[in-house]
Each structure stands twice: as C-alpha cells, then as structure tokens.
PDB file of C-alpha atoms and ligand atoms in Angstrom:
ATOM      1  CA  UNK A   1      16.227   0.104  -9.718  1.00  0.00           C
ATOM      2  CA  UNK A   2      12.630  -0.579  -8.760  1.00  0.00           C
ATOM      3  CA  UNK A   3      11.786  -2.825  -5.831  1.00  0.00           C
ATOM      4  CA  UNK A   4       8.132  -3.850  -5.743  1.00  0.00           C
ATOM      5  CA  UNK A   5       6.661  -5.050  -2.474  1.00  0.00           C
ATOM      6  CA  UNK A   6       3.074  -6.255  -2.662  1.00  0.00           C
ATOM      7  CA  UNK A   7       0.826  -8.085  -0.264  1.00  0.00           C
ATOM      8  CA  UNK A   8      -2.359  -7.916   1.795  1.00  0.00           C
ATOM      9  CA  UNK A   9      -3.066  -5.657   4.792  1.00  0.00           C
ATOM     10  CA  UNK A  10      -0.950  -6.439   7.807  1.00  0.00           C
ATOM     11  CA  UNK A  11       1.617  -8.487   5.891  1.00  0.00           C
ATOM     12  CA  UNK A  12       4.339  -6.061   6.997  1.00  0.00           C
ATOM     13  CA  UNK A  13       4.813  -4.177   3.730  1.00  0.00           C
ATOM     14  CA  UNK A  14       5.062  -0.676   5.171  1.00  0.00           C
ATOM     15  CA  UNK A  15       7.623  -1.333   7.892  1.00  0.00           C
ATOM     16  CA  UNK A  16       9.724  -3.507   5.619  1.00  0.00           C
ATOM     17  CA  UNK A  17       9.540  -1.183   2.604  1.00  0.00           C
ATOM     18  CA  UNK A  18      10.507   1.827   4.715  1.00  0.00           C
ATOM     19  CA  UNK A  19      13.438  -0.021   6.266  1.00  0.00           C
ATOM     20  CA  UNK A  20      14.695  -1.315   2.908  1.00  0.00           C
ATOM     21  CA  UNK A  21      14.443   2.120   1.279  1.00  0.00           C
ATOM     22  CA  UNK A  22      16.261   3.693   4.204  1.00  0.00           C
ATOM     23  CA  UNK A  23      19.095   1.156   4.122  1.00  0.00           C
ATOM     24  CA  UNK A  24      19.541   1.579   0.369  1.00  0.00           C
ATOM     25  CA  UNK A  25      19.128   5.352   0.561  1.00  0.00           C
ATOM     26  CA  UNK A  26      16.408   5.359  -2.094  1.00  0.00           C
ATOM     27  CA  UNK A  27      12.861   6.638  -2.410  1.00  0.00           C
ATOM     28  CA  UNK A  28      10.004   4.978  -0.516  1.00  0.00           C
ATOM     29  CA  UNK A  29       6.602   5.159  -2.171  1.00  0.00           C
ATOM     30  CA  UNK A  30       3.523   4.111  -0.223  1.00  0.00           C
ATOM     31  CA  UNK A  31       0.963   3.672  -2.995  1.00  0.00           C
ATOM     32  CA  UNK A  32      -1.780   2.837  -0.485  1.00  0.00           C
ATOM     33  CA  UNK A  33      -1.363   6.350   0.939  1.00  0.00           C
ATOM     34  CA  UNK A  34      -2.187   7.711  -2.519  1.00  0.00           C
ATOM     35  CA  UNK A  35      -5.449   5.756  -2.725  1.00  0.00           C
ATOM     36  CA  UNK A  36      -6.216   6.792   0.832  1.00  0.00           C
ATOM     37  CA  UNK A  37      -5.634  10.485   0.090  1.00  0.00           C
ATOM     38  CA  UNK A  38      -7.902  10.373  -2.936  1.00  0.00           C
ATOM     39  CA  UNK A  39     -10.562   8.627  -0.853  1.00  0.00           C
ATOM     40  CA  UNK A  40     -10.393  11.428   1.699  1.00  0.00           C
ATOM     41  CA  UNK A  41     -10.964  13.975  -1.032  1.00  0.00           C
ATOM     42  CA  UNK A  42     -13.913  12.006  -2.446  1.00  0.00           C
ATOM     43  CA  UNK A  43     -15.513  11.883   1.008  1.00  0.00           C
ATOM     44  CA  UNK A  44     -14.978  15.605   1.558  1.00  0.00           C
ATOM     45  CA  UNK A  45     -16.457  16.425  -1.837  1.00  0.00           C
ATOM     46  CA  UNK A  46     -19.397  14.108  -1.271  1.00  0.00           C
ATOM     47  CA  UNK A  47     -18.656  12.057  -4.400  1.00  0.00           C
ATOM     48  CA  UNK A  48     -20.783   8.918  -4.531  1.00  0.00           C
ATOM     49  CA  UNK A  49     -18.678   5.771  -4.587  1.00  0.00           C
ATOM     50  CA  UNK A  50     -20.831   4.447  -7.453  1.00  0.00           C
ATOM     51  CA  UNK A  51     -20.143   7.481  -9.625  1.00  0.00           C
ATOM     52  CA  UNK A  52     -17.077   6.259 -11.520  1.00  0.00           C
ATOM     53  CA  UNK A  53     -16.923   9.268 -13.823  1.00  0.00           C
ATOM     54  CA  UNK A  54     -16.857  11.706 -10.895  1.00  0.00           C
ATOM     55  CA  UNK A  55     -14.133   9.644  -9.199  1.00  0.00           C
ATOM     56  CA  UNK A  56     -12.007   9.541 -12.350  1.00  0.00           C
ATOM     57  CA  UNK A  57     -12.434  13.297 -12.856  1.00  0.00           C
ATOM     58  CA  UNK A  58     -11.529  13.833  -9.228  1.00  0.00           C
ATOM     59  CA  UNK A  59      -8.352  11.770  -9.569  1.00  0.00           C
ATOM     60  CA  UNK A  60      -7.358  13.772 -12.656  1.00  0.00           C
ATOM     61  CA  UNK A  61      -7.582  17.061 -10.824  1.00  0.00           C
ATOM     62  CA  UNK A  62      -5.921  15.926  -7.606  1.00  0.00           C
ATOM     63  CA  UNK A  63      -2.325  16.447  -6.642  1.00  0.00           C
ATOM     64  CA  UNK A  64      -0.821  13.904  -4.281  1.00  0.00           C
ATOM     65  CA  UNK A  65       2.723  14.229  -3.020  1.00  0.00           C
ATOM     66  CA  UNK A  66       4.739  12.017  -0.722  1.00  0.00           C
ATOM     67  CA  UNK A  67       7.635  13.465   1.212  1.00  0.00           C
ATOM     68  CA  UNK A  68      10.029  11.582   3.465  1.00  0.00           C
ATOM     69  CA  UNK A  69      10.393  13.266   6.823  1.00  0.00           C
ATOM     70  CA  UNK A  70      12.778  11.430   9.158  1.00  0.00           C
ATOM     71  CA  UNK A  71      11.321   7.992   9.659  1.00  0.00           C
ATOM     72  CA  UNK A  72       7.854   9.000   8.575  1.00  0.00           C
ATOM     73  CA  UNK A  73       6.326   9.715   5.231  1.00  0.00           C
ATOM     74  CA  UNK A  74       4.286  12.875   4.867  1.00  0.00           C
ATOM     75  CA  UNK A  75       1.315  12.712   2.551  1.00  0.00           C
ATOM     76  CA  UNK A  76       0.095  15.902   0.903  1.00  0.00           C
ATOM     77  CA  UNK A  77      -3.316  16.126  -0.715  1.00  0.00           C
ATOM     78  CA  UNK A  78      -3.437  19.247  -2.884  1.00  0.00           C
ATOM     79  CA  UNK A  79      -0.749  20.694  -0.634  1.00  0.00           C
ATOM     80  CA  UNK A  80      -2.428  19.776   2.680  1.00  0.00           C
ATOM     81  CA  UNK A  81      -0.707  17.369   5.076  1.00  0.00           C
ATOM     82  CA  UNK A  82      -3.316  14.611   5.567  1.00  0.00           C
ATOM     83  CA  UNK A  83      -1.125  11.958   7.214  1.00  0.00           C
ATOM     84  CA  UNK A  84      -3.369  11.287  10.213  1.00  0.00           C
ATOM     85  CA  UNK A  85      -6.722  11.660   8.490  1.00  0.00           C
ATOM     86  CA  UNK A  86      -6.059   8.970   5.906  1.00  0.00           C
ATOM     87  CA  UNK A  87      -5.378   6.269   8.513  1.00  0.00           C
ATOM     88  CA  UNK A  88      -8.710   6.165  10.335  1.00  0.00           C
ATOM     89  CA  UNK A  89     -10.561   2.848  10.414  1.00  0.00           C
ATOM     90  CA  UNK A  90     -13.593   4.490   8.775  1.00  0.00           C
ATOM     91  CA  UNK A  91     -11.584   5.666   5.798  1.00  0.00           C
ATOM     92  CA  UNK A  92      -9.714   2.348   5.523  1.00  0.00           C
ATOM     93  CA  UNK A  93     -13.055   0.568   5.151  1.00  0.00           C
ATOM     94  CA  UNK A  94     -14.040   2.559   2.063  1.00  0.00           C
ATOM     95  CA  UNK A  95     -10.768   2.918   0.111  1.00  0.00           C
ATOM     96  CA  UNK A  96     -11.703  -0.155  -1.888  1.00  0.00           C
ATOM     97  CA  UNK A  97     -14.603   1.659  -3.561  1.00  0.00           C
ATOM     98  CA  UNK A  98     -12.135   4.094  -5.073  1.00  0.00           C
ATOM     99  CA  UNK A  99      -9.426   1.503  -5.703  1.00  0.00           C
ATOM    100  CA  UNK A 100     -11.720  -0.654  -7.844  1.00  0.00           C
ATOM    101  CA  UNK A 101     -12.280   2.018 -10.512  1.00  0.00           C
ATOM    102  CA  UNK A 102     -10.064   1.287 -13.565  1.00  0.00           C
ATOM    103  CA  UNK A 103      -9.684   4.966 -14.572  1.00  0.00           C
ATOM    104  CA  UNK A 104      -8.603   5.875 -11.063  1.00  0.00           C
ATOM    105  CA  UNK A 105      -6.060   3.057 -11.004  1.00  0.00           C
ATOM    106  CA  UNK A 106      -4.524   4.071 -14.314  1.00  0.00           C
ATOM    107  CA  UNK A 107      -4.145   7.653 -13.071  1.00  0.00           C
ATOM    108  CA  UNK A 108      -2.542   6.413  -9.844  1.00  0.00           C
ATOM    109  CA  UNK A 109      -0.202   4.095 -11.741  1.00  0.00           C
ATOM    110  CA  UNK A 110       0.831   7.015 -13.939  1.00  0.00           C
ATOM    111  CA  UNK A 111       1.547   9.114 -10.853  1.00  0.00           C
ATOM    112  CA  UNK A 112       3.534   6.276  -9.277  1.00  0.00           C
ATOM    113  CA  UNK A 113       5.643   5.833 -12.392  1.00  0.00           C
ATOM    114  CA  UNK A 114       6.325   9.535 -12.664  1.00  0.00           C
ATOM    115  CA  UNK A 115       7.431   9.755  -9.015  1.00  0.00           C
ATOM    116  CA  UNK A 116      10.064   7.101  -9.768  1.00  0.00           C
ATOM    117  CA  UNK A 117      11.100   8.408 -13.179  1.00  0.00           C
ATOM    118  CA  UNK A 118      14.380   9.776 -11.950  1.00  0.00           C
ATOM    119  CA  UNK A 119      15.069   7.798  -8.862  1.00  0.00           C
ATOM    120  CA  UNK A 120      15.516   4.259  -7.584  1.00  0.00           C
ATOM    121  CA  UNK A 121      12.603   3.358  -5.362  1.00  0.00           C
ATOM    122  CA  UNK A 122      10.859   0.849  -3.162  1.00  0.00           C
ATOM    123  CA  UNK A 123       7.137   0.840  -3.868  1.00  0.00           C
ATOM    124  CA  UNK A 124       4.634  -0.960  -1.701  1.00  0.00           C
ATOM    125  CA  UNK A 125       1.109  -1.789  -2.771  1.00  0.00           C
ATOM    126  CA  UNK A 126      -1.142  -4.390  -4.305  1.00  0.00           C
ATOM    127  CA  UNK A 127      -0.368  -4.262  -8.033  1.00  0.00           C
ATOM    128  CA  UNK A 128       3.178  -2.913  -8.206  1.00  0.00           C
ATOM    129  CA  UNK A 129       4.900  -6.063  -9.463  1.00  0.00           C
ATOM    130  CA  UNK A 130       2.002  -7.035 -11.727  1.00  0.00           C
ATOM    131  CA  UNK A 131       0.797  -3.792 -13.298  1.00  0.00           C
ATOM    132  CA  UNK A 132       2.615  -0.628 -12.278  1.00  0.00           C
ATOM    133  CA  UNK A 133       6.147  -2.004 -12.717  1.00  0.00           C
ATOM    134  CA  UNK A 134       5.887  -5.451 -14.339  1.00  0.00           C
ATOM    135  CA  UNK A 135       9.580  -5.193 -15.221  1.00  0.00           C
ATOM    136  CA  UNK A 136      10.750  -4.247 -11.726  1.00  0.00           C
ATOM    137  CA  UNK A 137      14.233  -5.594 -10.938  1.00  0.00           C
ATOM    138  CA  UNK A 138      13.010  -7.033  -7.657  1.00  0.00           C
ATOM    139  CA  UNK A 139       9.562  -8.223  -6.692  1.00  0.00           C
ATOM    140  CA  UNK A 140       8.511  -9.436  -3.293  1.00  0.00           C
ATOM    141  CA  UNK A 141       5.145 -10.659  -2.116  1.00  0.00           C
ATOM    142  CA  UNK A 142       4.669 -10.586   1.627  1.00  0.00           C
ATOM    143  CA  UNK A 143       1.960 -12.627   3.270  1.00  0.00           C
ATOM    144  CA  UNK A 144       1.072 -13.835   6.744  1.00  0.00           C
ATOM    145  CA  UNK A 145      -1.543 -15.797   8.568  1.00  0.00           C
ATOM    146  CA  UNK A 146      -4.831 -13.771   8.656  1.00  0.00           C
ATOM    147  CA  UNK A 147      -4.993 -13.854  12.475  1.00  0.00           C
ATOM    148  CA  UNK A 148      -1.463 -12.482  12.760  1.00  0.00           C
ATOM    149  CA  UNK A 149      -2.228  -9.785  10.184  1.00  0.00           C
ATOM    150  CA  UNK A 150      -5.326  -8.729  12.120  1.00  0.00           C
ATOM    151  CA  UNK A 151      -3.290  -8.634  15.328  1.00  0.00           C
ATOM    152  CA  UNK A 152      -0.716  -6.337  13.738  1.00  0.00           C
ATOM    153  CA  UNK A 153      -3.446  -4.078  12.379  1.00  0.00           C
ATOM    154  CA  UNK A 154      -5.073  -3.957  15.819  1.00  0.00           C
ATOM    155  CA  UNK A 155      -1.773  -2.822  17.336  1.00  0.00           C
ATOM    156  CA  UNK A 156      -1.438  -0.058  14.712  1.00  0.00           C
ATOM    157  CA  UNK A 157      -4.985   1.086  15.380  1.00  0.00           C
ATOM    158  CA  UNK A 158      -4.551   1.068  19.150  1.00  0.00           C
ATOM    159  CA  UNK A 159      -1.371   3.108  18.814  1.00  0.00           C
ATOM    160  CA  UNK A 160      -3.368   5.793  17.039  1.00  0.00           C
ATOM    161  CA  UNK A 161      -6.118   5.799  19.684  1.00  0.00           C
ATOM    162  CA  UNK A 162      -8.692   3.635  17.891  1.00  0.00           C
ATOM    163  CA  UNK A 163     -10.730   1.286  20.011  1.00  0.00           C
ATOM    164  CA  UNK A 164     -11.610  -1.921  18.209  1.00  0.00           C
ATOM    165  CA  UNK A 165     -11.730  -5.571  19.170  1.00  0.00           C
ATOM    166  CA  UNK A 166      -9.596  -8.193  17.459  1.00  0.00           C
ATOM    167  CA  UNK A 167     -12.765  -9.707  16.032  1.00  0.00           C
ATOM    168  CA  UNK A 168     -13.821  -6.424  14.464  1.00  0.00           C
ATOM    169  CA  UNK A 169     -10.390  -5.914  12.935  1.00  0.00           C
ATOM    170  CA  UNK A 170     -10.305  -9.487  11.644  1.00  0.00           C
ATOM    171  CA  UNK A 171     -13.668  -8.996   9.971  1.00  0.00           C
ATOM    172  CA  UNK A 172     -12.630  -5.669   8.407  1.00  0.00           C
ATOM    173  CA  UNK A 173      -9.345  -7.118   7.115  1.00  0.00           C
ATOM    174  CA  UNK A 174     -11.190 -10.093   5.626  1.00  0.00           C
ATOM    175  CA  UNK A 175     -13.635  -7.831   3.770  1.00  0.00           C
ATOM    176  CA  UNK A 176     -10.777  -5.674   2.510  1.00  0.00           C
ATOM    177  CA  UNK A 177      -8.724  -8.688   1.349  1.00  0.00           C
ATOM    178  CA  UNK A 178     -11.724  -9.989  -0.570  1.00  0.00           C
ATOM    179  CA  UNK A 179     -12.338  -6.621  -2.240  1.00  0.00           C
ATOM    180  CA  UNK A 180      -8.666  -6.229  -3.129  1.00  0.00           C
ATOM    181  CA  UNK A 181      -8.314  -9.753  -4.503  1.00  0.00           C
ATOM    182  CA  UNK A 182     -11.518  -9.990  -6.507  1.00  0.00           C
ATOM    183  CA  UNK A 183     -11.733  -6.616  -8.243  1.00  0.00           C
ATOM    184  CA  UNK A 184     -11.324  -6.625 -12.028  1.00  0.00           C
ATOM    185  CA  UNK A 185      -8.796  -3.779 -12.177  1.00  0.00           C
ATOM    186  CA  UNK A 186      -5.426  -4.181 -10.480  1.00  0.00           C
ATOM    187  CA  UNK A 187      -6.372  -6.994  -8.128  1.00  0.00           C
ATOM    188  CA  UNK A 188      -3.986  -8.020  -5.379  1.00  0.00           C
ATOM    189  CA  UNK A 189      -2.027 -10.860  -6.947  1.00  0.00           C
ATOM    190  CA  UNK A 190       1.391 -12.346  -6.521  1.00  0.00           C
ATOM    191  CA  UNK A 191       3.459 -11.741  -9.667  1.00  0.00           C
ATOM    192  CA  UNK A 192       4.760 -14.986 -11.191  1.00  0.00           C
ATOM    193  CA  UNK A 193       8.344 -13.878 -10.708  1.00  0.00           C
ATOM    194  CA  UNK A 194       7.919 -12.485  -7.193  1.00  0.00           C
ATOM    195  CA  UNK A 195       9.734 -13.892  -4.187  1.00  0.00           C
ATOM    196  CA  UNK A 196       7.137 -14.868  -1.595  1.00  0.00           C
ATOM    197  CA  UNK A 197       7.939 -14.289   2.069  1.00  0.00           C
ATOM    198  CA  UNK A 198       5.670 -15.629   4.794  1.00  0.00           C
ATOM    199  CA  UNK A 199       6.141 -13.072   7.555  1.00  0.00           C
ATOM    200  CA  UNK A 200       3.925 -14.768  10.160  1.00  0.00           C
ATOM    201  CA  UNK A 201       6.769 -15.732  12.452  1.00  0.00           C
ATOM    202  CA  UNK A 202       9.303 -13.110  11.433  1.00  0.00           C
ATOM    203  CA  UNK A 203       9.947  -9.632  12.788  1.00  0.00           C
ATOM    204  CA  UNK A 204       9.891  -6.734  10.346  1.00  0.00           C
ATOM    205  CA  UNK A 205      13.688  -6.470  10.768  1.00  0.00           C
ATOM    206  CA  UNK A 206      14.117 -10.118   9.781  1.00  0.00           C
ATOM    207  CA  UNK A 207      11.979  -9.647   6.688  1.00  0.00           C
ATOM    208  CA  UNK A 208      13.882  -6.490   5.710  1.00  0.00           C
ATOM    209  CA  UNK A 209      17.159  -8.433   6.106  1.00  0.00           C
ATOM    210  CA  UNK A 210      15.868 -11.186   3.813  1.00  0.00           C
ATOM    211  CA  UNK A 211      14.876  -8.622   1.190  1.00  0.00           C
ATOM    212  CA  UNK A 212      18.204  -6.794   1.415  1.00  0.00           C
ATOM    213  CA  UNK A 213      20.153 -10.056   1.268  1.00  0.00           C
ATOM    214  CA  UNK A 214      18.328 -11.079  -1.907  1.00  0.00           C
ATOM    215  CA  UNK A 215      19.111  -7.729  -3.500  1.00  0.00           C
ATOM    216  CA  UNK A 216      22.779  -7.747  -2.477  1.00  0.00           C
ATOM    217  CA  UNK A 217      23.298 -11.304  -3.695  1.00  0.00           C
ATOM    218  CA  UNK A 218      21.658 -10.577  -7.043  1.00  0.00           C
ATOM    219  CA  UNK A 219      23.848  -7.509  -7.473  1.00  0.00           C
ATOM    220  CA  UNK A 220      27.013  -9.485  -6.722  1.00  0.00           C
ATOM    221  CA  UNK A 221      26.308 -12.157  -9.315  1.00  0.00           C
TER     222      UNK A 221
HETATM  223  O1  CDP B 301      -1.355  -0.583   4.969  1.00  0.00           O
HETATM  224  P1  CDP B 301      -2.476  -1.435   4.474  1.00  0.00           P
HETATM  225  O2  CDP B 301      -1.991  -2.648   3.766  1.00  0.00           O
HETATM  226  O3  CDP B 301      -3.519  -1.687   5.486  1.00  0.00           O
HETATM  227  O4  CDP B 301      -3.255  -0.581   3.407  1.00  0.00           O
HETATM  228  P2  CDP B 301      -2.693   0.371   2.291  1.00  0.00           P
HETATM  229  O5  CDP B 301      -1.489  -0.199   1.640  1.00  0.00           O
HETATM  230  O6  CDP B 301      -2.598   1.730   2.861  1.00  0.00           O
HETATM  231  O7  CDP B 301      -3.869   0.316   1.219  1.00  0.00           O
HETATM  232  C1  CDP B 301      -5.186   0.690   1.531  1.00  0.00           C
HETATM  233  C2  CDP B 301      -6.084   0.209   0.416  1.00  0.00           C
HETATM  234  O8  CDP B 301      -5.743   0.899  -0.782  1.00  0.00           O
HETATM  235  C3  CDP B 301      -5.991  -1.256   0.055  1.00  0.00           C
HETATM  236  O9  CDP B 301      -6.827  -2.095   0.849  1.00  0.00           O
HETATM  237  C4  CDP B 301      -6.406  -1.277  -1.404  1.00  0.00           C
HETATM  238  O10 CDP B 301      -7.797  -1.316  -1.544  1.00  0.00           O
HETATM  239  C5  CDP B 301      -5.899   0.061  -1.908  1.00  0.00           C
HETATM  240  N1  CDP B 301      -4.636  -0.058  -2.648  1.00  0.00           N
HETATM  241  C6  CDP B 301      -4.695  -0.462  -3.956  1.00  0.00           C
HETATM  242  O11 CDP B 301      -5.772  -0.766  -4.452  1.00  0.00           O
HETATM  243  N2  CDP B 301      -3.563  -0.514  -4.704  1.00  0.00           N
HETATM  244  C7  CDP B 301      -2.372  -0.204  -4.184  1.00  0.00           C
HETATM  245  N3  CDP B 301      -1.289  -0.245  -4.967  1.00  0.00           N
HETATM  246  C8  CDP B 301      -2.282   0.179  -2.842  1.00  0.00           C
HETATM  247  C9  CDP B 301      -3.439   0.235  -2.085  1.00  0.00           C
END
C-alpha cells in the first residue's frame, strides 16, 4: 500500500505523514529530504546549479538513506548523518535549482520506488501522486492559506535557532512555491484523483485523523 501526500511548503505534510506512518506501522519517506541531501552535496562539491550534466552525474553517484529513529527521521548522505544541515534556510532557498533538473528527478523517483519496493509506505513530496506513484492506493493533497503556511515555517525555523521575520519567510515560501509549481519536470500539482485537505484551520492531529479515517473506510468497503 502506497499513501502519497503532496502539497506546498508549510501545508503540514511532514507532521501528518509521520503520524500516519506511525499509526499504520509502515515506512515514512520524506522525499524532500532526499532533494535536500543532494543539494547539500552539490554545494559542498561546488557544482554550479546551471550545470545539469554535473548535477545528474552527482545524483547517480550519491547514496541517500532514510532511517526512522524514534519520532525523527535520520537522513544519511553517503553514510553521513546530515539531518540538521539540510534544514537551514540557506539550503532551503536553493533546493529548487536541483529539483528542476529532469535527470535528477528521475534518479530520485527511482530511489523512492526502490525504497518502497518491499514495504507499505507513506511518501510525502510534490510529485508523488502524479509521477512517482501515479497508481498509489491513496493520494492526498494538503494545502493551506499562504500566510498560515509561512507562520508554520517561521515556527519551525525559530525552533532550530534561525532568526527571520514573518515577511522574509513569506517571501521565501512564495518564491519556492512558484519554482515548484512552474518547473517543467515534476511540478507540484494536485493529482486528479487526490483528496484535497485544506489544513488552514486544522491541527496536524486532525488532518492525520482525516487521512486515517479515509484509509480505514476504504479498507472496510
Ligand atoms: O518541508 P517543506 O515542504 O518545506 O520542503 P521539503 O518537502 O523538504 O522540500 C524541499 C524542496 O525540495 C521543495 O521546495 C522542492 O523544490 C523539492 N522537492 C521536490 O522537488 N520534489 C519532492 N518530491 C520533494 C521535494
């Protein structure tokens, strides 16, 4: 069973996906963490973001592993735990240059499919229900008011010691949304058969309950 959860930044995907995977006792795959890890490697190696060939080659020779550890997900880049380094605001602002390269996306999609080859999983991302698993049993698209999404992102950033204003976060989220929605390869899109949940006025627990209820009801019938 594959559960695809897509949506823009701050729509609540991570918290909800983690909670749903935990309740069902299945794998949780944060595909954004994979793009983030590859971005970190590209920065370290000094790869130019315009050099598509170098980025594709880099993705082919990179090993990315996700490992559940209690309530957190550990992200290993070529064996190194890079969990904290891939969440900085600076890195977040440049992931889109890597994520727009078609050859990189196909390599990532391949990795994501292989991770789930032998296990049920909840995958969160931008193109899971449309491209990576178009036949997923369950597809959800989470969205929320842009101001609320920026507020949530600001809280996440403050919790990790970043100092930004709401205005700065709002601007960064807007730029990222635009990049994610308008790229040619794997754009952020709601799959036609996805269930849309507006999370603006819901807690993450309420959204997770809605998702779980949908799954349980479908399984009963
Ligand atoms: O958690 P948040 O929604 O802020 O970001 P993320 O899921 O960690 O994704 C970071 C970036 O990676 C996104 O803005 C996309 O540019 C890219 N991404 C993607 O292109 N495709 C995915 N399946 C997941 C992430």
